[in-house]
PDB file of C-alpha atoms and ligand atoms in Angstrom:
ATOM      1  CA  UNK G  21     135.944-136.540  98.467  1.00 98.00           C
ATOM      2  CA  UNK G  22     135.586-133.457  96.322  1.00 98.00           C
ATOM      3  CA  UNK G  23     135.233-132.713  92.639  1.00 98.00           C
ATOM      4  CA  UNK G  24     136.912-129.622  91.214  1.00 98.00           C
ATOM      5  CA  UNK G  25     135.789-128.596  87.738  1.00 98.00           C
ATOM      6  CA  UNK G  26     138.961-127.653  85.856  1.00 98.00           C
ATOM      7  CA  UNK G  27     137.405-127.571  82.382  1.00 98.00           C
ATOM      8  CA  UNK G  28     133.877-128.422  81.304  1.00 98.00           C
ATOM      9  CA  UNK G  29     133.379-127.102  77.781  1.00 98.00           C
ATOM     10  CA  UNK G  30     132.058-129.787  75.433  1.00 97.00           C
ATOM     11  CA  UNK G  31     133.754-130.958  72.234  1.00 95.00           C
ATOM     12  CA  UNK G  32     135.987-127.844  71.983  1.00 96.00           C
ATOM     13  CA  UNK G  33     137.376-125.331  74.463  1.00 95.00           C
ATOM     14  CA  UNK G  34     135.183-122.272  74.870  1.00 95.00           C
ATOM     15  CA  UNK G  35     135.465-118.583  75.740  1.00 96.00           C
ATOM     16  CA  UNK G  36     134.811-119.339  79.408  1.00 95.00           C
ATOM     17  CA  UNK G  37     136.228-122.831  79.886  1.00 97.00           C
ATOM     18  CA  UNK G  38     138.828-125.345  78.830  1.00 98.00           C
ATOM     19  CA  UNK G  39     137.692-128.725  77.484  1.00 98.00           C
ATOM     20  CA  UNK G  40     136.976-131.700  79.738  1.00 98.00           C
ATOM     21  CA  UNK G  41     139.103-131.983  82.876  1.00 98.00           C
ATOM     22  CA  UNK G  42     138.074-132.754  86.446  1.00 98.00           C
ATOM     23  CA  UNK G  43     140.173-133.037  89.589  1.00 98.00           C
ATOM     24  CA  UNK G  44     138.965-135.531  92.195  1.00 98.00           C
ATOM     25  CA  UNK G  45     140.587-135.343  95.608  1.00 98.00           C
ATOM     26  CA  UNK G  46     140.098-137.202  98.878  1.00 98.00           C
ATOM     27  CA  UNK G  47     141.772-136.857 102.263  1.00 96.00           C
ATOM     28  CA  UNK G  48     142.465-139.882 104.422  1.00 94.00           C
ATOM     29  CA  UNK G  49     145.038-140.539 107.126  1.00 92.00           C
ATOM     30  CA  UNK G  50     146.690-137.167 106.615  1.00 94.00           C
ATOM     31  CA  UNK G  51     147.263-137.790 102.909  1.00 96.00           C
ATOM     32  CA  UNK G  52     145.441-136.299  99.931  1.00 98.00           C
ATOM     33  CA  UNK G  53     144.789-138.472  96.898  1.00 98.00           C
ATOM     34  CA  UNK G  54     144.487-136.476  93.658  1.00 98.00           C
ATOM     35  CA  UNK G  55     143.243-137.978  90.417  1.00 98.00           C
ATOM     36  CA  UNK G  56     142.617-136.162  87.167  1.00 98.00           C
ATOM     37  CA  UNK G  57     139.786-137.262  84.886  1.00 98.00           C
ATOM     38  CA  UNK G  58     140.598-136.332  81.262  1.00 98.00           C
ATOM     39  CA  UNK G  59     142.892-133.528  80.136  1.00 98.00           C
ATOM     40  CA  UNK G  60     141.332-131.707  77.200  1.00 98.00           C
ATOM     41  CA  UNK G  61     142.363-128.626  75.260  1.00 97.00           C
ATOM     42  CA  UNK G  62     143.365-125.695  77.453  1.00 97.00           C
ATOM     43  CA  UNK G  63     142.961-127.689  80.647  1.00 98.00           C
ATOM     44  CA  UNK G  64     146.620-127.997  81.613  1.00 98.00           C
ATOM     45  CA  UNK G  65     146.946-124.233  82.181  1.00 98.00           C
ATOM     46  CA  UNK G  66     143.745-124.148  84.217  1.00 98.00           C
ATOM     47  CA  UNK G  67     144.916-127.112  86.318  1.00 98.00           C
ATOM     48  CA  UNK G  68     147.754-124.914  87.626  1.00 98.00           C
ATOM     49  CA  UNK G  69     145.099-122.899  89.497  1.00 98.00           C
ATOM     50  CA  UNK G  70     144.134-125.919  91.593  1.00 98.00           C
ATOM     51  CA  UNK G  71     147.055-128.338  91.905  1.00 97.00           C
ATOM     52  CA  UNK G  72     150.741-128.866  91.343  1.00 97.00           C
ATOM     53  CA  UNK G  73     150.789-131.274  88.393  1.00 98.00           C
ATOM     54  CA  UNK G  74     153.527-133.414  89.971  1.00 97.00           C
ATOM     55  CA  UNK G  75     151.280-133.951  93.008  1.00 97.00           C
ATOM     56  CA  UNK G  76     148.703-135.867  90.954  1.00 98.00           C
ATOM     57  CA  UNK G  77     148.565-139.573  91.776  1.00 98.00           C
ATOM     58  CA  UNK G  78     147.206-140.523  88.346  1.00 98.00           C
ATOM     59  CA  UNK G  79     145.431-139.339  85.215  1.00 98.00           C
ATOM     60  CA  UNK G  80     142.472-141.335  83.902  1.00 98.00           C
ATOM     61  CA  UNK G  81     141.135-141.007  80.369  1.00 98.00           C
ATOM     62  CA  UNK G  82     137.489-141.746  79.627  1.00 98.00           C
ATOM     63  CA  UNK G  83     138.331-142.119  75.909  1.00 98.00           C
ATOM     64  CA  UNK G  84     140.807-140.863  73.337  1.00 98.00           C
ATOM     65  CA  UNK G  85     138.891-138.080  71.547  1.00 97.00           C
ATOM     66  CA  UNK G  86     140.992-134.912  71.206  1.00 96.00           C
ATOM     67  CA  UNK G  87     138.823-132.792  73.493  1.00 97.00           C
ATOM     68  CA  UNK G  88     139.622-135.189  76.359  1.00 98.00           C
ATOM     69  CA  UNK G  89     143.337-135.842  75.836  1.00 98.00           C
ATOM     70  CA  UNK G  90     145.304-133.218  73.908  1.00 97.00           C
ATOM     71  CA  UNK G  91     146.783-131.459  76.933  1.00 97.00           C
ATOM     72  CA  UNK G  92     148.584-134.675  77.874  1.00 96.00           C
ATOM     73  CA  UNK G  93     151.256-133.190  75.612  1.00 94.00           C
ATOM     74  CA  UNK G  94     151.494-130.123  77.899  1.00 96.00           C
ATOM     75  CA  UNK G  95     151.664-132.245  81.049  1.00 97.00           C
ATOM     76  CA  UNK G  96     154.384-134.282  79.349  1.00 94.00           C
ATOM     77  CA  UNK G  97     156.484-131.149  78.815  1.00 94.00           C
ATOM     78  CA  UNK G  98     155.916-130.013  82.407  1.00 96.00           C
ATOM     79  CA  UNK G  99     156.914-133.372  83.897  1.00 95.00           C
ATOM     80  CA  UNK G 100     160.014-133.655  81.727  1.00 93.00           C
ATOM     81  CA  UNK G 101     161.255-130.058  81.622  1.00 93.00           C
ATOM     82  CA  UNK G 102     159.243-127.960  84.116  1.00 95.00           C
ATOM     83  CA  UNK G 103     160.138-126.917  87.677  1.00 96.00           C
ATOM     84  CA  UNK G 104     161.776-129.757  89.603  1.00 96.00           C
ATOM     85  CA  UNK G 105     161.979-131.945  86.484  1.00 94.00           C
ATOM     86  CA  UNK G 106     162.378-134.675  85.661  1.00 92.00           C
ATOM     87  CA  UNK G 107     159.525-135.977  87.801  1.00 95.00           C
ATOM     88  CA  UNK G 108     158.689-139.658  88.316  1.00 94.00           C
ATOM     89  CA  UNK G 109     156.510-141.134  85.599  1.00 95.00           C
ATOM     90  CA  UNK G 110     152.840-140.230  85.967  1.00 97.00           C
ATOM     91  CA  UNK G 111     150.482-143.233  86.054  1.00 97.00           C
ATOM     92  CA  UNK G 112     148.136-142.819  83.093  1.00 97.00           C
ATOM     93  CA  UNK G 113     145.080-145.054  82.716  1.00 98.00           C
ATOM     94  CA  UNK G 114     143.251-145.095  79.396  1.00 98.00           C
ATOM     95  CA  UNK G 115     141.584-147.311  76.796  1.00 98.00           C
ATOM     96  CA  UNK G 116     143.602-149.607  74.591  1.00 97.00           C
ATOM     97  CA  UNK G 117     145.675-147.459  72.229  1.00 95.00           C
ATOM     98  CA  UNK G 118     146.568-144.819  74.820  1.00 95.00           C
ATOM     99  CA  UNK G 119     150.317-145.374  74.334  1.00 92.00           C
ATOM    100  CA  UNK G 120     150.161-144.789  70.580  1.00 91.00           C
ATOM    101  CA  UNK G 121     147.894-141.759  71.083  1.00 92.00           C
ATOM    102  CA  UNK G 122     150.572-140.264  73.349  1.00 91.00           C
ATOM    103  CA  UNK G 123     153.334-140.857  70.838  1.00 89.00           C
ATOM    104  CA  UNK G 124     151.215-139.154  68.156  1.00 90.00           C
ATOM    105  CA  UNK G 125     150.385-136.225  70.421  1.00 90.00           C
ATOM    106  CA  UNK G 126     153.872-135.561  71.676  1.00 86.00           C
ATOM    107  CA  UNK G 127     155.364-136.017  68.215  1.00 83.00           C
ATOM    108  CA  UNK G 128     158.465-137.862  69.362  1.00 77.00           C
ATOM    109  CA  UNK G 129     158.281-141.628  68.874  1.00 72.00           C
ATOM    110  CA  UNK G 130     158.905-143.472  72.159  1.00 71.00           C
ATOM    111  CA  UNK G 131     160.082-140.255  73.802  1.00 63.00           C
ATOM    112  CA  UNK G 132     156.410-139.394  74.073  1.00 61.00           C
ATOM    113  CA  UNK G 133     155.974-142.139  76.611  1.00 70.00           C
ATOM    114  CA  UNK G 134     158.734-140.902  78.914  1.00 78.00           C
ATOM    115  CA  UNK G 135     156.583-138.830  81.241  1.00 92.00           C
ATOM    116  CA  UNK G 136     153.948-141.526  81.665  1.00 94.00           C
ATOM    117  CA  UNK G 137     153.534-145.036  82.939  1.00 94.00           C
ATOM    118  CA  UNK G 138     150.568-146.255  80.903  1.00 94.00           C
ATOM    119  CA  UNK G 139     147.939-148.762  82.018  1.00 96.00           C
ATOM    120  CA  UNK G 140     144.970-150.103  80.083  1.00 97.00           C
ATOM    121  CA  UNK G 141     141.490-149.572  81.484  1.00 98.00           C
ATOM    122  CA  UNK G 142     139.205-152.607  81.309  1.00 98.00           C
ATOM    123  CA  UNK G 143     135.477-152.644  82.008  1.00 98.00           C
ATOM    124  CA  UNK G 144     134.561-153.693  85.550  1.00 98.00           C
ATOM    125  CA  UNK G 145     138.211-154.075  86.597  1.00 98.00           C
ATOM    126  CA  UNK G 146     138.545-151.738  89.595  1.00 98.00           C
ATOM    127  CA  UNK G 147     141.534-149.440  89.918  1.00 98.00           C
ATOM    128  CA  UNK G 148     142.805-148.473  93.377  1.00 98.00           C
ATOM    129  CA  UNK G 149     144.532-145.103  93.617  1.00 98.00           C
ATOM    130  CA  UNK G 150     145.291-143.950  97.160  1.00 98.00           C
ATOM    131  CA  UNK G 151     141.993-143.673  99.016  1.00 97.00           C
ATOM    132  CA  UNK G 152     139.918-143.841  95.820  1.00 98.00           C
ATOM    133  CA  UNK G 153     138.411-146.964  94.265  1.00 98.00           C
ATOM    134  CA  UNK G 154     137.541-146.470  90.595  1.00 98.00           C
ATOM    135  CA  UNK G 155     135.373-148.864  88.626  1.00 98.00           C
ATOM    136  CA  UNK G 156     135.256-148.381  84.839  1.00 98.00           C
ATOM    137  CA  UNK G 157     132.094-149.209  82.862  1.00 98.00           C
ATOM    138  CA  UNK G 158     132.032-149.486  79.058  1.00 98.00           C
ATOM    139  CA  UNK G 159     129.670-146.900  77.556  1.00 98.00           C
ATOM    140  CA  UNK G 160     128.240-145.995  74.152  1.00 98.00           C
ATOM    141  CA  UNK G 161     130.370-143.658  72.012  1.00 98.00           C
ATOM    142  CA  UNK G 162     131.893-143.940  68.507  1.00 98.00           C
ATOM    143  CA  UNK G 163     135.124-145.321  69.977  1.00 96.00           C
ATOM    144  CA  UNK G 164     135.970-147.291  73.140  1.00 98.00           C
ATOM    145  CA  UNK G 165     134.833-145.171  76.090  1.00 98.00           C
ATOM    146  CA  UNK G 166     134.328-145.573  79.829  1.00 98.00           C
ATOM    147  CA  UNK G 167     132.306-144.083  82.637  1.00 98.00           C
ATOM    148  CA  UNK G 168     134.074-144.044  85.995  1.00 99.00           C
ATOM    149  CA  UNK G 169     132.376-144.900  89.290  1.00 98.00           C
ATOM    150  CA  UNK G 170     134.558-143.457  92.028  1.00 98.00           C
ATOM    151  CA  UNK G 171     134.148-144.336  95.684  1.00 98.00           C
ATOM    152  CA  UNK G 172     136.092-142.557  98.389  1.00 98.00           C
ATOM    153  CA  UNK G 173     135.963-141.108 101.898  1.00 98.00           C
ATOM    154  CA  UNK G 174     133.260-138.533 102.606  1.00 97.00           C
ATOM    155  CA  UNK G 175     134.490-134.973 102.913  1.00 96.00           C
ATOM    156  CA  UNK G 176     132.979-134.738 106.425  1.00 94.00           C
ATOM    157  CA  UNK G 177     134.482-138.062 107.525  1.00 90.00           C
ATOM    158  CA  UNK G 178     131.137-139.882 107.680  1.00 92.00           C
ATOM    159  CA  UNK G 179     131.707-143.065 105.689  1.00 96.00           C
ATOM    160  CA  UNK G 180     132.142-143.226 101.921  1.00 98.00           C
ATOM    161  CA  UNK G 181     130.606-141.404  98.959  1.00 98.00           C
ATOM    162  CA  UNK G 182     130.251-142.244  95.275  1.00 98.00           C
ATOM    163  CA  UNK G 183     130.884-139.924  92.364  1.00 98.00           C
ATOM    164  CA  UNK G 184     130.135-141.068  88.824  1.00 99.00           C
ATOM    165  CA  UNK G 185     131.554-139.444  85.701  1.00 99.00           C
ATOM    166  CA  UNK G 186     129.867-140.537  82.489  1.00 98.00           C
ATOM    167  CA  UNK G 187     132.671-139.537  80.118  1.00 98.00           C
ATOM    168  CA  UNK G 188     131.076-139.224  76.671  1.00 98.00           C
ATOM    169  CA  UNK G 189     128.129-141.521  76.039  1.00 98.00           C
ATOM    170  CA  UNK G 190     124.596-141.891  74.818  1.00 98.00           C
ATOM    171  CA  UNK G 191     122.068-143.754  76.957  1.00 98.00           C
ATOM    172  CA  UNK G 192     123.178-147.358  77.535  1.00 98.00           C
ATOM    173  CA  UNK G 193     123.141-150.127  80.121  1.00 98.00           C
ATOM    174  CA  UNK G 194     126.763-149.432  81.054  1.00 98.00           C
ATOM    175  CA  UNK G 195     126.224-145.851  82.119  1.00 98.00           C
ATOM    176  CA  UNK G 196     123.029-146.727  84.006  1.00 98.00           C
ATOM    177  CA  UNK G 197     124.865-149.460  85.917  1.00 98.00           C
ATOM    178  CA  UNK G 198     127.778-147.114  86.625  1.00 98.00           C
ATOM    179  CA  UNK G 199     125.492-144.400  87.997  1.00 98.00           C
ATOM    180  CA  UNK G 200     123.315-146.599  90.249  1.00 98.00           C
ATOM    181  CA  UNK G 201     122.640-144.795  93.522  1.00 98.00           C
ATOM    182  CA  UNK G 202     125.486-142.286  93.114  1.00 98.00           C
ATOM    183  CA  UNK G 203     125.759-139.351  95.493  1.00 98.00           C
ATOM    184  CA  UNK G 204     126.706-137.156  92.545  1.00 98.00           C
ATOM    185  CA  UNK G 205     126.357-137.910  88.842  1.00 98.00           C
ATOM    186  CA  UNK G 206     128.592-135.765  86.638  1.00 98.00           C
ATOM    187  CA  UNK G 207     126.895-136.333  83.322  1.00 98.00           C
ATOM    188  CA  UNK G 208     127.697-135.103  79.891  1.00 98.00           C
ATOM    189  CA  UNK G 209     124.817-133.387  78.095  1.00 98.00           C
ATOM    190  CA  UNK G 210     126.290-132.241  74.813  1.00 98.00           C
ATOM    191  CA  UNK G 211     123.211-132.540  72.658  1.00 97.00           C
ATOM    192  CA  UNK G 212     119.947-130.644  72.473  1.00 96.00           C
ATOM    193  CA  UNK G 213     116.563-132.268  72.035  1.00 96.00           C
ATOM    194  CA  UNK G 214     115.143-131.540  68.578  1.00 95.00           C
ATOM    195  CA  UNK G 215     118.459-130.270  67.218  1.00 96.00           C
ATOM    196  CA  UNK G 216     120.836-133.225  67.516  1.00 96.00           C
ATOM    197  CA  UNK G 217     119.005-136.317  66.316  1.00 95.00           C
ATOM    198  CA  UNK G 218     121.998-138.601  65.751  1.00 97.00           C
ATOM    199  CA  UNK G 219     122.222-141.403  68.320  1.00 97.00           C
ATOM    200  CA  UNK G 220     125.124-143.340  69.834  1.00 97.00           C
ATOM    201  CA  UNK G 221     127.320-140.330  70.609  1.00 98.00           C
ATOM    202  CA  UNK G 222     126.035-138.018  73.361  1.00 98.00           C
ATOM    203  CA  UNK G 223     123.264-137.480  75.876  1.00 98.00           C
ATOM    204  CA  UNK G 224     120.830-134.596  75.688  1.00 98.00           C
ATOM    205  CA  UNK G 225     119.815-132.778  78.853  1.00 98.00           C
ATOM    206  CA  UNK G 226     116.632-134.816  78.874  1.00 98.00           C
ATOM    207  CA  UNK G 227     118.481-138.127  78.501  1.00 98.00           C
ATOM    208  CA  UNK G 228     120.904-137.121  81.274  1.00 98.00           C
ATOM    209  CA  UNK G 229     117.898-136.381  83.478  1.00 98.00           C
ATOM    210  CA  UNK G 230     116.318-139.721  82.598  1.00 98.00           C
ATOM    211  CA  UNK G 231     119.594-141.441  83.492  1.00 98.00           C
ATOM    212  CA  UNK G 232     119.668-139.663  86.863  1.00 98.00           C
ATOM    213  CA  UNK G 233     116.115-140.802  87.564  1.00 98.00           C
ATOM    214  CA  UNK G 234     116.646-144.382  86.423  1.00 98.00           C
ATOM    215  CA  UNK G 235     119.854-144.674  88.447  1.00 98.00           C
ATOM    216  CA  UNK G 236     118.249-142.956  91.472  1.00 98.00           C
ATOM    217  CA  UNK G 237     121.166-140.572  92.070  1.00 98.00           C
ATOM    218  CA  UNK G 238     121.186-137.895  94.779  1.00 98.00           C
ATOM    219  CA  UNK G 239     122.185-135.005  92.535  1.00 98.00           C
ATOM    220  CA  UNK G 240     123.003-134.297  88.914  1.00 98.00           C
ATOM    221  CA  UNK G 241     125.706-132.022  87.525  1.00 98.00           C
ATOM    222  CA  UNK G 242     125.578-131.441  83.778  1.00 98.00           C
ATOM    223  CA  UNK G 243     128.779-130.923  81.834  1.00 98.00           C
ATOM    224  CA  UNK G 244     130.415-131.147  78.378  1.00 98.00           C
ATOM    225  CA  UNK G 245     128.061-128.503  76.985  1.00 98.00           C
ATOM    226  CA  UNK G 246     129.563-126.976  73.814  1.00 98.00           C
ATOM    227  CA  UNK G 247     129.958-123.182  73.475  1.00 97.00           C
ATOM    228  CA  UNK G 248     127.182-123.121  70.838  1.00 97.00           C
ATOM    229  CA  UNK G 249     124.629-124.709  73.139  1.00 97.00           C
ATOM    230  CA  UNK G 250     122.473-123.000  75.762  1.00 96.00           C
ATOM    231  CA  UNK G 251     123.309-124.219  79.270  1.00 96.00           C
ATOM    232  CA  UNK G 252     119.899-123.040  80.493  1.00 97.00           C
ATOM    233  CA  UNK G 253     118.114-124.986  77.788  1.00 97.00           C
ATOM    234  CA  UNK G 254     120.024-128.188  78.563  1.00 98.00           C
ATOM    235  CA  UNK G 255     119.389-127.766  82.293  1.00 98.00           C
ATOM    236  CA  UNK G 256     115.680-127.165  81.687  1.00 98.00           C
ATOM    237  CA  UNK G 257     115.544-130.362  79.604  1.00 98.00           C
ATOM    238  CA  UNK G 258     117.169-132.332  82.429  1.00 98.00           C
ATOM    239  CA  UNK G 259     114.666-130.941  84.937  1.00 98.00           C
ATOM    240  CA  UNK G 260     111.784-132.319  82.870  1.00 98.00           C
ATOM    241  CA  UNK G 261     113.123-135.845  83.455  1.00 98.00           C
ATOM    242  CA  UNK G 262     114.670-135.640  86.947  1.00 98.00           C
ATOM    243  CA  UNK G 263     113.214-134.173  90.129  1.00 98.00           C
ATOM    244  CA  UNK G 264     116.435-133.905  92.170  1.00 98.00           C
ATOM    245  CA  UNK G 265     118.921-131.039  92.307  1.00 98.00           C
ATOM    246  CA  UNK G 266     120.468-130.158  88.917  1.00 98.00           C
ATOM    247  CA  UNK G 267     123.559-127.985  88.486  1.00 98.00           C
ATOM    248  CA  UNK G 268     125.568-127.062  85.428  1.00 98.00           C
ATOM    249  CA  UNK G 269     129.346-127.420  85.829  1.00 98.00           C
ATOM    250  CA  UNK G 270     131.406-124.252  85.763  1.00 98.00           C
ATOM    251  CA  UNK G 271     135.195-123.925  85.858  1.00 98.00           C
ATOM    252  CA  UNK G 272     136.564-123.511  89.371  1.00 98.00           C
ATOM    253  CA  UNK G 273     133.485-124.805  91.146  1.00 98.00           C
ATOM    254  CA  UNK G 274     134.071-127.484  93.805  1.00 98.00           C
ATOM    255  CA  UNK G 275     131.451-130.050  94.761  1.00 98.00           C
ATOM    256  CA  UNK G 276     132.021-131.651  98.170  1.00 98.00           C
ATOM    257  CA  UNK G 277     130.683-135.162  98.665  1.00 98.00           C
TER     258      UNK G 277
HETATM  259 ZN1   ZN W 325     134.082-138.043  72.723  1.00 97.53          ZN
END
C-alpha cells in the first residue's frame, strides 16, 4: 500500500500545493486498487500527474468543506466530456448530503450526479474497495466529518499495513480510536499553539503529536497546514509530544507502507 500526496495545503490552495487530496494505492493479484481521499481546490489538475482519473476505483470524502470537495466538479467534467468519455459512474463515498453538495457544485440540478454513484459513509461501517478495507470513524469538526482507517496489503508483500487519515478534526475519542496502532498516521495540523485558541475544529502540531503518542502509531505525517502557517513550527510542536518519526506532507511525495 502506498500514499501519494496530491495536495496537502490546509483550508485553501497555496503557492506550492493544491488543497487536500491523497491517492492511496495497493497492488494485489496483479491488480492495482486506487482510491482518492478528498478532492480539494486545484487537486484535479495535480492528480493528472499521478493517475488517470478513470482508473480510480472510488473517491472518499472526509467531509463536505470546500477545501476538500470543490474539484469534484472538475472530475465530473472529465468523466463526462474528457478523453474516452463518457466513463462509467465513479463510486463516491461521503457524509450525508454529498448528493446535494454535488448538484450545488456542478450547477446543473440532477445532471450534477451523472458522473458519480454516491454512497453515504457511516461511522464504523467498513467499506471494501478492491484490496483496501476502509473503516470510517466520526470525528470532531463543525460539520459531520470522518477519519478513515485503511488496511491493505504491504508494499513489500509481507502481510497487511494500516494507514489512517484524520480528515479535519480536533482531538476526540473517534480519531484516537481510528489511529490506534497505525503504521502511518496522516494527521491534519492546521492550527498553531498560542495563535489558534478556538477548539472543536482542528489539531495543532502538538495535539497531532499527542494523538500519535496516545494511539501508539509507527510514524506521523503532518498535513493540511495553511500557507500562512510555518511547517517547521508545526513539526517542532509535534515533536514535543511524539518521539517517533515526524514528516510534513509535500505534494508528489510517496510513502510506502
Ligand atoms: Zn474542514
